[in-house]
Coordinates of C-alpha atoms and ligand atoms in Angstrom, one line a residue:
Chain A
M1 CA 20.3 6.7 -5.3
K2 CA 20.3 7.4 -8.9
Y3 CA 16.5 7.9 -8.6
A4 CA 17.0 10.2 -5.8
A5 CA 19.5 12.1 -8.0
R6 CA 17.1 12.3 -11.0
R7 CA 14.3 13.2 -8.7
I8 CA 16.1 16.5 -7.5
A9 CA 17.3 17.3 -10.7
M10 CA 13.6 17.1 -11.6
L11 CA 12.8 19.7 -8.6
L12 CA 15.4 21.9 -9.7
L13 CA 14.1 22.1 -13.4
T14 CA 10.7 22.6 -12.6
M15 CA 11.6 25.4 -10.0
V16 CA 13.6 27.1 -13.0
I17 CA 10.2 26.9 -15.3
V18 CA 8.1 28.0 -12.4
S19 CA 10.2 31.1 -11.7
L20 CA 10.6 32.0 -15.4
L21 CA 7.1 31.9 -15.9
A22 CA 6.5 34.1 -13.0
F23 CA 9.0 36.6 -14.0
V24 CA 8.1 36.8 -17.5
A25 CA 4.2 37.1 -16.4
F26 CA 4.7 40.0 -13.8
D27 CA 7.1 41.6 -16.2
I28 CA 3.9 41.8 -18.7
I29 CA 1.4 42.5 -16.2
S30 CA 3.0 45.2 -14.0
G31 CA 3.9 47.6 -16.8
D32 CA 6.7 49.8 -15.8
P33 CA 7.8 49.8 -12.6
A34 CA 9.4 53.4 -12.8
T35 CA 6.2 55.0 -13.6
A36 CA 4.5 52.9 -10.9
M37 CA 7.1 54.3 -8.3
L38 CA 7.1 58.0 -9.3
G39 CA 3.4 58.0 -10.2
T40 CA 1.8 59.5 -13.6
Q41 CA 3.0 63.1 -12.9
A42 CA 6.5 62.5 -13.1
T43 CA 8.6 63.9 -16.2
P44 CA 9.8 61.5 -18.9
E45 CA 13.3 62.3 -18.1
K46 CA 12.6 61.5 -14.7
I47 CA 11.3 57.9 -15.2
E48 CA 14.1 57.4 -17.8
A49 CA 16.7 58.0 -15.3
L50 CA 14.9 55.8 -12.6
R51 CA 14.8 53.0 -15.2
E52 CA 18.3 53.3 -15.8
E53 CA 19.2 53.5 -12.3
M54 CA 16.7 50.2 -11.5
G55 CA 18.3 48.3 -14.3
L56 CA 15.2 48.2 -16.1
N57 CA 16.7 48.7 -19.6
R58 CA 18.7 45.5 -19.6
P59 CA 17.5 42.5 -21.5
L60 CA 15.0 40.1 -19.9
V61 CA 17.2 37.1 -19.4
V62 CA 19.9 39.1 -17.6
R63 CA 17.2 40.6 -15.0
Y64 CA 15.8 37.2 -14.5
G65 CA 19.1 35.8 -13.8
E66 CA 20.0 38.4 -11.5
W67 CA 16.6 38.0 -9.8
L68 CA 16.6 34.1 -9.5
L69 CA 20.1 34.5 -7.9
G70 CA 18.1 37.1 -5.5
F71 CA 16.6 34.0 -3.7
F72 CA 19.9 32.8 -2.7
T73 CA 21.6 36.4 -2.0
G74 CA 18.5 37.9 -0.6
N75 CA 18.4 40.7 -3.1
L76 CA 14.8 40.4 -4.7
G77 CA 14.5 44.1 -5.6
T78 CA 12.2 46.6 -3.5
S79 CA 8.7 46.5 -2.6
Y80 CA 6.7 49.5 -4.4
S81 CA 4.5 50.2 -1.6
Y82 CA 6.6 49.5 1.5
K83 CA 9.9 50.7 -0.2
L84 CA 11.7 48.1 1.9
P85 CA 14.1 45.4 0.4
V86 CA 11.6 42.5 -0.5
W87 CA 13.8 39.9 1.3
Q88 CA 13.5 42.0 4.4
L89 CA 9.7 42.2 4.2
I90 CA 9.1 38.3 3.4
A91 CA 11.8 36.5 5.5
P92 CA 10.0 36.8 9.0
K93 CA 6.8 36.1 7.3
V94 CA 8.4 32.9 5.9
G95 CA 9.1 31.7 9.3
I96 CA 5.7 32.3 10.7
T97 CA 3.8 30.4 7.7
L98 CA 6.3 27.5 8.1
C99 CA 6.0 27.0 11.4
L100 CA 2.0 27.4 11.0
S101 CA 2.3 24.8 8.1
V102 CA 4.7 22.7 9.9
I103 CA 2.5 22.3 13.3
S104 CA -0.6 21.9 11.0
F105 CA 0.9 19.0 9.0
L106 CA 2.3 17.1 12.3
L107 CA -1.1 17.4 14.0
I108 CA -2.7 15.8 10.6
V109 CA -0.1 12.9 10.6
V110 CA 0.0 12.5 14.3
I111 CA -3.6 12.4 14.5
S112 CA -5.1 10.8 11.3
I113 CA -2.6 7.6 10.9
P114 CA -3.5 6.0 14.3
L115 CA -7.0 7.0 14.0
G116 CA -7.3 5.7 10.4
V117 CA -5.7 2.3 11.1
R118 CA -8.2 2.2 14.0
S119 CA -11.3 2.9 11.9
A120 CA -10.2 0.2 9.6
R121 CA -9.6 -2.2 12.3
Y122 CA -13.0 -1.7 13.7
A123 CA -14.8 -1.2 10.4
G124 CA -18.2 -2.7 10.5
G125 CA -18.2 -2.5 14.3
R126 CA -20.7 -0.8 16.8
L127 CA -19.0 2.6 16.4
D128 CA -18.3 2.6 12.8
G129 CA -21.4 4.4 12.0
A130 CA -20.8 7.3 14.6
G131 CA -17.2 7.4 13.3
T132 CA -18.2 7.9 9.8
A133 CA -20.8 10.9 11.0
I134 CA -18.0 12.7 12.9
N135 CA -15.7 12.0 9.8
Q136 CA -18.2 13.7 7.6
L137 CA -18.8 16.7 9.9
G138 CA -15.0 17.0 10.2
M139 CA -14.6 17.2 6.5
A140 CA -17.6 19.6 5.8
V141 CA -16.4 22.3 8.1
P142 CA -14.2 24.9 6.7
P143 CA -11.2 26.2 8.6
F144 CA -12.1 29.8 8.6
F145 CA -15.3 28.8 10.5
T146 CA -13.4 26.7 12.9
G147 CA -11.3 29.4 13.0
I148 CA -13.6 32.0 14.1
L149 CA -15.0 29.5 16.9
L150 CA -11.6 28.7 18.3
T151 CA -11.0 32.6 18.4
W152 CA -14.2 33.2 20.4
L153 CA -13.7 30.4 22.6
F154 CA -9.8 30.5 23.2
S155 CA -9.5 34.3 23.1
T156 CA -12.6 36.3 23.6
T157 CA -13.8 33.9 26.4
L158 CA -11.1 32.0 27.9
H159 CA -8.3 34.5 27.1
W160 CA -5.6 31.6 26.5
F161 CA -4.4 33.8 23.5
I162 CA -4.9 37.5 22.7
H163 CA -6.4 37.9 19.2
G164 CA -4.4 40.1 17.1
Q165 CA -1.3 40.4 19.2
F166 CA 1.0 37.8 17.7
P167 CA 4.1 37.2 19.8
E168 CA 7.3 38.0 17.6
L169 CA 8.7 34.4 17.0
T170 CA 12.3 35.3 17.8
K171 CA 11.3 37.1 21.1
N172 CA 8.7 34.9 22.4
P173 CA 8.8 31.5 20.5
A174 CA 6.6 29.5 23.1
G175 CA 3.9 32.3 22.9
A176 CA 4.0 32.3 19.2
L177 CA 3.7 28.6 18.9
K178 CA 0.9 28.6 21.3
Y179 CA -0.9 31.5 19.3
L180 CA -0.3 29.4 16.0
L181 CA -1.5 26.0 17.6
F182 CA -5.1 27.3 17.6
A183 CA -4.7 28.3 14.0
S184 CA -3.6 25.0 13.2
V185 CA -6.0 23.0 14.8
S186 CA -8.5 24.8 12.4
I187 CA -6.5 24.0 9.5
A188 CA -6.0 20.3 10.4
I189 CA -9.5 19.3 11.2
P190 CA -10.6 18.8 7.8
R191 CA -7.5 17.4 6.2
V192 CA -7.4 14.9 9.3
A193 CA -11.0 13.7 8.4
M194 CA -9.9 13.2 4.8
T195 CA -6.6 11.4 5.8
V196 CA -8.6 8.9 7.9
R197 CA -11.1 8.2 5.4
M198 CA -8.7 7.7 2.8
L199 CA -6.4 5.4 4.9
K200 CA -9.3 3.3 6.1
S201 CA -10.5 2.7 2.5
T202 CA -6.8 1.9 1.4
I203 CA -6.5 -0.8 4.4
L204 CA -10.1 -2.2 3.5
G205 CA -9.2 -2.5 -0.1
E206 CA -6.1 -4.1 0.9
M207 CA -7.6 -6.8 3.0
Q208 CA -9.2 -8.0 0.1
K209 CA -5.9 -8.8 -1.8
N210 CA -4.8 -12.5 -2.2
Y211 CA -1.7 -12.0 0.1
V212 CA -3.8 -11.3 3.1
R213 CA -5.2 -14.6 2.6
T214 CA -1.6 -16.2 2.7
A215 CA -0.8 -14.4 5.5
I216 CA -4.0 -15.9 7.3
S217 CA -3.0 -19.3 6.2
R218 CA 0.3 -19.1 7.9
G219 CA -1.4 -18.3 11.2
N220 CA -1.3 -14.6 11.5
D221 CA -4.0 -13.1 13.3
R222 CA -5.8 -9.7 12.7
K223 CA -3.1 -7.7 14.4
G224 CA -0.2 -9.3 12.3
V225 CA -2.3 -9.3 9.1
L226 CA -2.7 -5.4 9.6
Y227 CA 0.7 -4.4 10.9
R228 CA 3.1 -6.9 9.1
H229 CA 1.4 -6.9 6.1
V230 CA -1.2 -4.5 4.9
L231 CA -0.4 -1.3 6.4
K232 CA 3.0 -0.8 4.5
N233 CA 0.9 -1.7 1.5
A234 CA -1.5 1.0 2.3
L235 CA 0.9 3.5 2.8
V236 CA 2.0 4.6 -0.7
P237 CA -1.1 6.1 -1.5
V238 CA -1.4 8.0 1.9
V239 CA 2.1 9.3 1.7
T240 CA 1.3 10.9 -1.8
F241 CA -2.1 12.5 -0.5
L242 CA -0.3 13.7 2.6
A243 CA 1.8 15.5 0.0
Q244 CA -1.1 17.2 -1.2
T245 CA -1.9 18.0 2.1
M246 CA 1.4 19.8 2.6
A247 CA 0.7 22.2 -0.5
E248 CA -3.1 22.7 0.6
I249 CA -2.2 23.8 3.9
V250 CA -0.3 26.5 2.6
A251 CA -3.3 27.8 0.6
G252 CA -5.7 27.1 3.3
G253 CA -3.3 28.8 5.4
I254 CA -3.7 32.2 3.6
V255 CA -7.6 32.3 5.1
V256 CA -6.6 31.5 8.4
E257 CA -4.2 33.8 8.7
Q258 CA -6.7 36.4 8.2
V259 CA -8.9 35.1 10.8
F260 CA -6.3 34.6 13.5
A261 CA -4.8 37.9 12.5
I262 CA -1.4 36.1 12.0
P263 CA 1.4 38.1 10.2
G264 CA 2.2 35.8 7.9
L265 CA 3.2 35.2 4.2
G266 CA -0.7 34.9 3.1
R267 CA -1.8 38.0 4.9
L268 CA 1.4 39.8 3.0
L269 CA 0.2 38.0 -0.2
V270 CA -3.4 39.3 0.1
A271 CA -2.3 42.9 0.8
S272 CA 0.3 43.0 -1.8
I273 CA -2.1 41.7 -4.5
A274 CA -4.4 44.6 -3.4
N275 CA -1.5 47.2 -3.7
R276 CA -0.5 45.7 -6.9
D277 CA 3.0 45.2 -5.1
Y278 CA 4.3 42.9 -8.0
P279 CA 8.0 42.5 -6.6
V280 CA 6.6 40.9 -3.2
V281 CA 3.8 39.0 -5.0
Q282 CA 6.5 37.4 -7.3
A283 CA 8.7 36.5 -4.9
I284 CA 5.9 34.7 -2.7
V285 CA 4.4 33.0 -5.7
V286 CA 7.9 31.2 -6.1
I287 CA 8.1 30.5 -2.7
L288 CA 5.0 28.6 -2.6
A289 CA 5.7 27.0 -5.9
F290 CA 8.8 25.5 -4.1
W291 CA 6.9 24.4 -1.2
V292 CA 4.7 22.6 -3.2
V293 CA 7.1 21.1 -5.6
L294 CA 9.2 19.9 -2.5
A295 CA 6.5 18.3 -0.8
G296 CA 5.9 16.2 -4.1
T297 CA 9.5 15.4 -4.4
I298 CA 9.7 14.1 -0.8
A299 CA 6.7 12.2 -1.3
D300 CA 8.4 10.4 -3.9
L301 CA 11.3 9.7 -2.5
I302 CA 9.5 8.3 0.4
N303 CA 7.3 5.9 -1.7
Q304 CA 10.3 4.4 -3.4
Q305 CA 11.7 3.7 0.0
I306 CA 8.4 1.9 0.9
D307 CA 7.8 0.1 -2.4
P308 CA 10.9 -1.2 -4.2
R309 CA 8.7 -1.6 -7.4
L310 CA 8.8 2.2 -7.9
Q311 CA 12.6 2.1 -8.4
L312 CA 12.0 0.6 -11.8
G313 CA 9.7 3.6 -12.6
G314 CA 11.2 5.4 -15.7
D315 CA 10.2 9.0 -15.4
A316 CA 8.1 9.5 -12.2
Chain B
M1 CA -6.4 -38.1 9.3
L2 CA -8.6 -35.6 7.3
E3 CA -12.3 -36.5 6.9
I4 CA -14.7 -34.4 4.7
R5 CA -18.5 -35.0 5.5
D6 CA -21.0 -33.6 3.1
L7 CA -19.3 -30.3 2.5
H8 CA -21.7 -27.6 0.7
V9 CA -20.8 -24.3 0.0
K10 CA -22.8 -21.4 -1.8
F11 CA -21.6 -18.0 -2.4
H12 CA -24.2 -15.2 -1.7
N13 CA -23.4 -13.5 -5.0
S14 CA -24.2 -16.8 -7.2
N15 CA -27.3 -19.0 -7.4
R16 CA -25.4 -22.3 -7.5
E17 CA -23.6 -24.1 -4.8
A18 CA -19.7 -23.7 -5.5
V19 CA -19.5 -27.1 -3.8
G20 CA -22.6 -29.1 -3.6
G21 CA -22.3 -32.2 -1.1
V22 CA -18.6 -33.6 -1.1
S23 CA -17.2 -36.3 1.1
Y24 CA -14.0 -37.7 1.1
T25 CA -10.9 -38.6 3.2
I26 CA -7.4 -38.4 3.2
E27 CA -5.4 -41.0 5.3
D28 CA -1.9 -40.2 6.8
G29 CA 0.8 -40.0 4.3
E30 CA -1.6 -40.2 1.4
I31 CA -1.0 -37.8 -1.5
Q32 CA -4.8 -37.3 -2.9
G33 CA -5.1 -35.8 -6.3
L34 CA -8.2 -33.4 -7.2
V35 CA -8.8 -32.8 -10.4
G36 CA -11.6 -31.0 -12.6
E37 CA -12.4 -28.4 -15.1
S38 CA -12.0 -24.6 -14.6
G39 CA -14.8 -23.5 -11.9
S40 CA -15.6 -26.8 -10.6
G41 CA -15.2 -26.0 -6.8
K42 CA -11.3 -27.4 -6.4
T43 CA -10.2 -24.1 -4.9
V44 CA -13.4 -23.7 -2.8
T45 CA -13.0 -27.0 -1.6
A46 CA -9.2 -26.4 -0.6
M47 CA -10.1 -23.1 0.9
S48 CA -12.8 -24.8 3.2
I49 CA -10.2 -27.5 4.3
A50 CA -7.8 -24.6 5.2
G51 CA -10.5 -22.7 7.0
L52 CA -9.8 -19.8 4.5
L53 CA -13.3 -19.3 3.4
P54 CA -14.6 -15.8 3.4
R55 CA -17.3 -16.5 5.9
K56 CA -19.3 -13.4 5.7
Q57 CA -19.9 -14.0 1.7
C58 CA -20.9 -17.4 1.3
S59 CA -23.3 -20.0 3.6
Y60 CA -21.7 -23.5 4.4
S61 CA -22.4 -26.7 6.1
G62 CA -21.0 -30.1 6.9
Q63 CA -17.9 -31.2 8.7
I64 CA -14.2 -31.2 7.9
L65 CA -12.2 -32.9 10.6
L66 CA -8.6 -32.7 11.0
D67 CA -7.8 -35.5 13.8
G68 CA -11.1 -34.7 15.1
M69 CA -11.1 -30.9 15.0
D70 CA -13.9 -29.3 13.0
L71 CA -12.1 -27.0 10.7
L72 CA -15.2 -25.5 8.9
H73 CA -16.7 -24.0 12.0
A74 CA -13.6 -23.5 14.0
D75 CA -13.3 -20.1 15.2
R76 CA -10.4 -17.6 14.4
N77 CA -8.3 -18.1 17.4
E78 CA -8.6 -22.1 16.9
L79 CA -7.6 -21.7 13.6
R80 CA -4.6 -19.7 13.9
K81 CA -2.9 -22.3 15.9
I82 CA -3.6 -24.7 13.0
H83 CA -2.8 -22.5 10.3
G84 CA 0.9 -22.7 9.1
R85 CA 1.7 -25.1 11.8
H86 CA -0.1 -28.1 10.7
I87 CA -1.8 -27.1 7.4
G88 CA 0.6 -25.7 4.8
V89 CA -1.2 -23.9 1.7
V90 CA 0.3 -23.3 -1.7
F91 CA -2.0 -21.1 -3.6
Q92 CA -2.8 -21.1 -7.3
E93 CA -1.7 -17.5 -8.3
P94 CA 1.9 -17.2 -6.7
M95 CA 2.5 -13.5 -7.9
S96 CA -0.7 -12.3 -6.1
S97 CA -0.6 -14.6 -3.2
M98 CA 2.7 -12.9 -2.0
N99 CA 3.2 -9.7 -0.4
P100 CA 4.7 -7.4 -2.9
L101 CA 6.5 -5.5 -0.2
M102 CA 7.9 -8.1 2.0
K103 CA 11.4 -9.9 1.1
V104 CA 10.9 -13.5 -0.4
G105 CA 12.8 -14.8 2.8
H106 CA 10.9 -13.0 5.2
Q107 CA 7.6 -14.4 3.6
V108 CA 9.3 -18.1 3.6
E109 CA 10.3 -18.0 7.2
E110 CA 7.0 -16.4 8.7
V111 CA 5.4 -19.6 10.0
L112 CA 8.7 -20.0 12.1
L113 CA 8.0 -16.4 13.3
L114 CA 4.8 -17.3 14.3
H115 CA 5.0 -20.8 15.6
T116 CA 8.4 -21.2 16.9
N117 CA 10.8 -19.5 19.2
M118 CA 13.6 -19.3 16.9
T119 CA 15.9 -16.2 16.6
A120 CA 16.2 -14.1 13.3
E121 CA 19.5 -16.0 12.5
E122 CA 17.9 -19.3 12.9
R123 CA 14.9 -18.7 10.9
R124 CA 17.3 -17.1 8.3
R125 CA 19.3 -20.1 8.0
K126 CA 16.4 -22.6 7.8
A127 CA 14.7 -20.5 5.1
I128 CA 17.7 -20.5 3.0
E129 CA 17.9 -24.1 3.6
T130 CA 14.6 -24.7 2.7
L131 CA 14.8 -22.4 -0.4
D132 CA 17.8 -24.9 -1.5
Q133 CA 15.8 -27.8 -1.0
V134 CA 12.9 -26.5 -3.5
E135 CA 16.1 -26.1 -5.8
L136 CA 16.2 -22.6 -6.1
N137 CA 19.6 -21.3 -7.1
N138 CA 21.5 -19.0 -4.9
P139 CA 19.3 -19.1 -2.2
E140 CA 20.8 -16.2 -0.3
E141 CA 20.3 -14.1 -3.1
V142 CA 16.6 -15.3 -3.6
Y143 CA 16.0 -14.6 0.3
E144 CA 16.9 -10.8 -0.2
K145 CA 14.8 -10.4 -3.4
Y146 CA 11.3 -9.1 -3.8
P147 CA 8.5 -11.1 -5.3
H148 CA 8.6 -8.7 -8.4
E149 CA 12.2 -9.5 -8.6
L150 CA 11.4 -13.5 -9.2
S151 CA 9.7 -15.3 -12.2
G152 CA 6.7 -17.0 -11.8
G153 CA 8.2 -20.5 -11.4
M154 CA 10.7 -19.1 -8.9
L155 CA 7.9 -17.6 -6.9
Q156 CA 6.0 -20.8 -7.0
R157 CA 9.0 -22.8 -5.6
A158 CA 9.3 -20.1 -2.7
M159 CA 5.7 -20.4 -1.9
I160 CA 6.4 -24.2 -1.8
A161 CA 9.1 -23.6 0.6
A162 CA 7.1 -21.5 2.6
A163 CA 4.3 -23.8 3.2
I164 CA 6.8 -26.8 3.9
I165 CA 9.3 -24.9 5.9
I166 CA 7.8 -26.3 9.2
R167 CA 6.9 -29.5 7.7
P168 CA 2.9 -29.4 8.3
K169 CA 1.3 -32.8 8.5
L170 CA -1.3 -31.9 5.6
L171 CA -0.3 -29.6 2.4
L172 CA -3.0 -28.2 0.3
L173 CA -1.3 -27.5 -3.3
D174 CA -3.8 -25.8 -5.4
E175 CA -2.1 -26.0 -8.9
P176 CA 1.4 -25.5 -7.5
T177 CA 3.1 -26.5 -11.0
T178 CA 0.9 -25.0 -13.5
A179 CA 3.3 -21.9 -14.2
L180 CA 6.6 -23.9 -14.3
D181 CA 7.9 -25.7 -17.4
V182 CA 8.0 -29.6 -17.7
T183 CA 11.6 -30.1 -16.3
I184 CA 10.9 -27.8 -13.2
Q185 CA 7.5 -29.4 -12.6
A186 CA 9.2 -32.7 -12.6
Q187 CA 11.7 -31.5 -9.9
I188 CA 8.8 -30.4 -7.9
L189 CA 7.0 -33.4 -8.3
E190 CA 10.0 -35.4 -6.9
L191 CA 10.3 -32.8 -4.1
L192 CA 6.8 -33.5 -3.1
K193 CA 7.3 -37.2 -3.2
R194 CA 10.9 -36.9 -1.1
L195 CA 8.8 -34.9 1.5
N196 CA 5.9 -37.3 1.5
K197 CA 8.3 -40.1 2.6
E198 CA 10.6 -38.1 4.6
Y199 CA 8.1 -37.4 7.2
D200 CA 4.6 -38.8 6.1
A201 CA 3.3 -35.3 5.1
S202 CA -0.3 -35.8 3.5
M203 CA -1.3 -33.9 0.5
L204 CA -4.2 -32.7 -1.5
F205 CA -2.7 -31.7 -4.9
I206 CA -5.1 -29.9 -7.1
S207 CA -4.2 -30.1 -10.9
H208 CA -5.6 -29.7 -14.2
N209 CA -3.0 -31.9 -15.6
L210 CA -3.8 -35.6 -15.4
N211 CA -0.3 -36.8 -16.2
V212 CA 0.8 -34.9 -13.0
V213 CA -1.6 -36.4 -10.9
R214 CA -1.0 -39.8 -12.2
K215 CA 2.6 -39.6 -11.4
L216 CA 2.3 -38.3 -7.9
C217 CA -0.9 -39.5 -6.3
T218 CA -2.1 -42.5 -4.8
E219 CA -5.7 -41.8 -4.9
V220 CA -7.5 -39.3 -7.3
A221 CA -10.9 -37.3 -7.1
V222 CA -12.7 -35.8 -9.9
M223 CA -15.0 -32.9 -9.4
Q224 CA -17.3 -31.6 -11.6
R225 CA -19.8 -28.6 -11.0
G226 CA -19.4 -28.9 -7.4
L227 CA -19.7 -32.4 -7.1
L228 CA -17.3 -35.3 -6.4
V229 CA -18.2 -37.7 -9.5
E230 CA -15.5 -40.1 -9.1
E231 CA -13.0 -41.1 -6.6
G232 CA -10.7 -44.1 -5.9
K233 CA -7.0 -45.6 -6.5
T234 CA -5.3 -43.5 -9.4
E235 CA -4.8 -46.5 -11.3
Q236 CA -8.3 -47.8 -11.1
V237 CA -9.6 -44.5 -12.2
F238 CA -7.4 -44.0 -15.2
Y239 CA -7.8 -47.8 -16.4
N240 CA -11.6 -48.1 -15.5
P241 CA -13.3 -45.1 -15.4
Q242 CA -17.0 -45.0 -14.3
H243 CA -18.1 -41.9 -15.1
E244 CA -18.8 -39.9 -18.3
Y245 CA -17.0 -36.8 -17.5
T246 CA -13.9 -38.8 -16.3
K247 CA -13.3 -40.6 -19.3
R248 CA -13.8 -37.4 -21.5
L249 CA -11.2 -36.0 -19.2
I250 CA -8.8 -38.9 -19.8
A251 CA -9.6 -38.9 -23.6
A252 CA -8.3 -35.3 -23.5
I253 CA -4.7 -36.3 -22.3
P254 CA -2.2 -35.0 -24.8
T255 CA -1.4 -37.1 -27.4
R256 CA 2.0 -38.0 -26.5
N257 CA 1.0 -40.3 -23.8
K258 CA -1.8 -41.8 -25.8
R259 CA 0.8 -43.0 -28.1
K260 CA 2.7 -44.4 -25.2
E261 CA -0.5 -46.0 -24.1
E262 CA -0.9 -47.6 -27.4
C263 CA 2.4 -49.2 -27.9
Ligands
ATP1 N1 -14.9 -15.4 -3.4 C1 -16.0 -15.8 -4.2 N2 -16.9 -15.2 -4.5 C2 -18.0 -15.6 -5.3 N3 -18.2 -16.7 -6.1 C3 -16.8 -17.6 -6.2 C4 -15.5 -17.1 -5.1 N4 -14.5 -18.0 -5.1 C5 -15.0 -18.8 -6.2 N5 -16.4 -18.5 -6.9 C6 -17.2 -19.3 -7.6 O1 -17.1 -20.9 -7.2 C7 -17.3 -21.6 -8.2 C8 -15.9 -22.6 -7.8 O2 -14.7 -21.9 -8.2 P1 -13.2 -22.6 -7.8 O3 -12.2 -21.2 -7.6 O4 -13.2 -23.4 -6.6 O5 -13.1 -23.2 -9.4 P2 -11.6 -24.3 -9.4 O6 -12.2 -25.6 -9.7 O7 -10.5 -23.9 -8.5 O8 -11.3 -23.6 -11.2 P3 -9.8 -23.4 -11.3 O9 -9.5 -24.6 -11.9 O10 -10.0 -22.2 -12.6 O11 -8.9 -22.8 -10.4 C9 -16.9 -20.9 -9.4 O12 -18.1 -20.8 -10.1 C10 -16.8 -19.6 -9.0 O13 -17.3 -18.4 -9.7
MG2 MG1 -8.7 -22.9 -8.6

């Protein structure tokens, strides 16, 4: 319990640092937002008036505090290019990208864990070579390419979904989820391949350990050795790997959202970077960072439940 | 009950036989000692008896008959019924031989789970009783611990408890007292003797320590570089060693005992 509290405190501290860095960095890069909004032709008086109105003359720390608070109150400033409150712009997209990521992640876990265990059980068997070949193929195909293939097959040819017409998540959740499923598959394929390979090699490595010999000496069959003894030992590195996966799904999702024309956070991010819409970029950066740090924290908490030795671990 | 006939084991990654033609027998209720320097093939011999050789990594020949069944060539399904039930093994390194993520108590009672129909509560009670028999204090607490929470000596005793819980007819003990201090070592030896009397368990007791072997074993075999160089009644081997190597081993016994002998 103490460990969990410490781990969560660390998560919050990390987020404060990340958000501070993001805020300061964009404060420097973005130059004067008042000039950006009014254009270079505006008179200095007008710009000064707007600066005062936007609160830009106050000290950095005060503005940072107010902005950070905005993640809880929804007041994150105004988008330059859409002239809308940033939060209003981001909120629906957060939902879409979250759904996309969660579906992808569930696919990865549900498929790769049984498959990894199986491929370890039958390692060296007749189908092992074929499995490895398929696995390597899966790893080599980038999500945007499978994305294009899936779009062609299921949208252009079979019309299972209409490319470019993403149903609104709140109005037609079933339709939206179906649309997202195709994108999730293309995100999941390479990560499934990687997780299977990693789980297989971890299990085979554990099989060489002394405690396995002890388990056999007590009369365990292969299944008993694998499920009662080895699997739990093989899980810790896999959980850590899955946390990285969770982070990378979001990065991979940016491209896939483009391919499938999904109006998610990724597309908004790309558009906002192109438009130098810094308030939007800034907020998205912090949200993505939170997602990554959260995944790492959850993985650590799970691992600490699996392996009691980690409870002793000092800082981790 | 156990008969080893011309056992040869050679690992593929070595050009020397780890065991080069060993034959001997262990009678019912006998405690057989096996001594020899590091690398002489003691553990490999014990693993062959237990049917735990990594078969893919070595070539082997000979016969190991436990009440007529050849353990060296038995398949996994046949071995599974023997493992734990009729042969109990205490391995050399207790820390790495225990599953780090399983409670000690669950490892101690695993044999019962695999070979009996006892309920979880019955198994637990039996495990605690056995932990108590190997003289671990607070067996209820030890039951709930993970291996990393126990000392080497405690683990070794827990390993012994796991091996004897079902009273197998043959116990293979690979240096079970090496990590223990002298008093606990003596306790364990007493326990093994008691078990031997209690239900006529046969034992193969591997050790570096000739003193310990002398206290415990009725028969002793001496191994050197994969070969059995001497075998016989313990007292006979000690007072009248035939082989050069045995003489050297006996000469190397710590001085405290030599003085005793001189008196
Ligand atoms: N899995 C293995 N692969 C390859 N060689 C092995 C393996 N296990 C043992 N050997 C070799 O077999 C020989 C005998 O080893 P063994 O473990 O039986 O010695 P030992 O008498 O038990 O020694 P110690 O007293 O140090 O435990 C050694 O030369 C060792 O290197
Ligand atoms: Mg050994």
